[in-house]
Amino acid sequence: MEKFKFDLTEEELQKKFLDFYKKHGHAEVANAPLIPENDPSVLFTTAGMHPLVPYLLGEKHPLGTRLVNIQKCLRTVDFDIVGDNTHNTMFEMLGVWSLGDYFKKESIEMTVKFLVGELKIPHNRL
């Protein structure tokens, strides 16, 4: 199998990601703080979905039913093994959210279109 070279900066990738999903009707949700404002159940925002939990559970989101975000996250469960090639503690998650608007089929189709069409990743590499 041929070697695939991904030649984008972090900023370029993030811009392509946000622009693609905005073209498909998604509203951009701002990055939430690393320390959740109204959730005493966790110390830190640990996943891109964390700030959206009330909306994933049925509350109406003020920006609509199609959302996209890039969320800074902090995980502490693997502090003792941080530093190897497979464990990260602080990172950003790219998220695409449908709050009852579309489901798996449409989500997969859009994701493949983004990966193959926008990022030019060969289909056989997915």
Tab-separated table of C-alpha atoms in Angstrom:
chain	number	residue	atom	x	y	z
A	1	MET	CA	0.000	0.000	0.000
A	2	GLU	CA	1.335	3.429	-0.942
A	3	LYS	CA	2.425	5.761	1.823
A	4	PHE	CA	0.005	8.631	2.353
A	5	LYS	CA	1.486	11.981	3.374
A	6	PHE	CA	-0.832	14.307	5.240
A	7	ASP	CA	0.505	17.772	4.493
A	8	LEU	CA	-1.613	20.258	6.456
A	9	THR	CA	-0.840	22.386	9.461
A	10	GLU	CA	-3.092	22.143	12.504
A	11	GLU	CA	-4.635	25.507	11.621
A	12	GLU	CA	-5.299	24.468	8.012
A	13	LEU	CA	-6.938	21.218	9.117
A	14	GLN	CA	-9.146	23.000	11.643
A	15	LYS	CA	-10.204	25.614	9.088
A	16	LYS	CA	-11.046	22.959	6.474
A	17	PHE	CA	-13.017	20.998	9.074
A	18	LEU	CA	-15.056	23.966	10.283
A	19	ASP	CA	-15.617	25.371	6.780
A	20	PHE	CA	-16.754	22.000	5.414
A	21	TYR	CA	-19.360	21.419	8.085
A	22	LYS	CA	-20.554	25.035	8.046
A	23	LYS	CA	-21.189	24.566	4.289
A	24	HIS	CA	-23.368	21.613	5.311
A	25	GLY	CA	-25.521	23.691	7.637
A	26	HIS	CA	-23.671	23.282	10.933
A	27	ALA	CA	-23.283	26.193	13.341
A	28	GLU	CA	-19.934	26.564	15.079
A	29	VAL	CA	-20.045	26.177	18.859
A	30	ALA	CA	-17.353	28.098	20.728
A	31	ASN	CA	-14.689	26.249	22.675
A	32	ALA	CA	-15.867	25.757	26.288
A	33	PRO	CA	-13.535	26.258	29.281
A	34	LEU	CA	-11.353	23.350	30.439
A	35	ILE	CA	-13.016	23.638	33.862
A	36	PRO	CA	-16.739	23.052	33.285
A	37	GLU	CA	-18.871	25.946	34.455
A	38	ASN	CA	-22.056	24.136	35.488
A	39	ASP	CA	-21.085	20.498	35.954
A	40	PRO	CA	-19.820	19.424	39.382
A	41	SER	CA	-19.550	15.783	38.229
A	42	VAL	CA	-16.135	16.303	36.586
A	43	LEU	CA	-13.042	18.368	37.243
A	44	PHE	CA	-12.169	19.018	33.606
A	45	THR	CA	-13.698	18.980	30.119
A	46	THR	CA	-12.608	15.524	29.001
A	47	ALA	CA	-14.295	15.191	25.600
A	48	GLY	CA	-15.651	17.329	22.804
A	49	MET	CA	-19.177	16.294	23.713
A	50	HIS	CA	-18.892	17.328	27.346
A	51	PRO	CA	-20.181	20.910	26.948
A	52	LEU	CA	-23.038	19.610	24.767
A	53	VAL	CA	-24.410	16.978	27.171
A	54	PRO	CA	-27.617	18.890	28.043
A	55	TYR	CA	-28.394	19.217	24.333
A	56	LEU	CA	-27.540	15.598	23.589
A	57	LEU	CA	-30.050	14.729	26.328
A	58	GLY	CA	-32.819	16.717	24.657
A	59	GLU	CA	-32.537	20.412	25.539
A	60	LYS	CA	-32.809	22.723	22.525
A	61	HIS	CA	-29.506	24.295	21.507
A	62	PRO	CA	-29.733	28.022	20.688
A	63	LEU	CA	-27.691	27.517	17.490
A	64	GLY	CA	-29.902	24.746	16.096
A	65	THR	CA	-29.709	21.023	15.444
A	66	ARG	CA	-26.462	20.842	13.435
A	67	LEU	CA	-23.330	21.807	15.332
A	68	VAL	CA	-19.569	21.660	14.818
A	69	ASN	CA	-16.846	22.374	17.352
A	70	ILE	CA	-13.194	22.115	18.224
A	71	GLN	CA	-12.987	21.515	21.956
A	72	LYS	CA	-9.896	21.650	24.145
A	73	CYS	CA	-9.859	18.630	26.475
A	74	LEU	CA	-7.851	17.493	29.477
A	75	ARG	CA	-7.703	13.892	30.654
A	76	THR	CA	-6.091	12.839	33.884
A	77	VAL	CA	-6.699	9.075	33.931
A	78	ASP	CA	-3.390	8.380	32.201
A	79	PHE	CA	-1.117	10.949	33.876
A	80	ASP	CA	1.219	8.175	35.036
A	81	ILE	CA	1.892	6.999	31.463
A	82	VAL	CA	1.925	10.336	29.634
A	83	GLY	CA	4.923	10.780	27.409
A	84	ASP	CA	4.759	7.623	25.349
A	85	ASN	CA	3.479	7.547	21.775
A	86	THR	CA	-0.127	6.581	22.584
A	87	HIS	CA	-1.269	8.646	25.572
A	88	ASN	CA	-2.277	12.278	25.443
A	89	THR	CA	-3.400	14.444	28.289
A	90	MET	CA	-4.290	17.764	26.678
A	91	PHE	CA	-5.643	17.805	23.149
A	92	GLU	CA	-8.393	19.200	20.922
A	93	MET	CA	-11.314	17.149	19.657
A	94	LEU	CA	-13.012	17.917	16.355
A	95	GLY	CA	-16.750	17.326	16.749
A	96	VAL	CA	-19.756	17.169	14.473
A	97	TRP	CA	-23.158	16.960	16.129
A	98	SER	CA	-26.677	16.251	14.965
A	99	LEU	CA	-29.317	16.881	17.593
A	100	GLY	CA	-32.001	14.722	16.005
A	101	ASP	CA	-31.491	16.218	12.529
A	102	TYR	CA	-29.734	13.350	10.731
A	103	PHE	CA	-28.405	9.973	11.737
A	104	LYS	CA	-25.601	7.452	11.065
A	105	LYS	CA	-26.025	7.146	7.292
A	106	GLU	CA	-25.844	10.897	6.657
A	107	SER	CA	-23.068	11.339	9.218
A	108	ILE	CA	-20.914	8.663	7.602
A	109	GLU	CA	-21.558	10.063	4.110
A	110	MET	CA	-20.505	13.580	5.174
A	111	THR	CA	-17.435	12.279	7.000
A	112	VAL	CA	-16.252	10.284	3.983
A	113	LYS	CA	-16.888	13.306	1.747
A	114	PHE	CA	-14.751	15.425	4.082
A	115	LEU	CA	-11.911	12.900	4.380
A	116	VAL	CA	-11.752	11.911	0.703
A	117	GLY	CA	-12.995	15.076	-0.987
A	118	GLU	CA	-11.515	17.813	1.191
A	119	LEU	CA	-8.470	16.175	2.759
A	120	LYS	CA	-7.689	14.018	-0.296
A	121	ILE	CA	-7.170	10.878	1.775
A	122	PRO	CA	-7.347	7.894	-0.588
A	123	HIS	CA	-10.613	6.007	-0.059
A	124	ASN	CA	-8.713	2.714	0.279
A	125	ARG	CA	-6.839	4.185	3.272
A	126	LEU	CA	-10.005	4.688	5.339
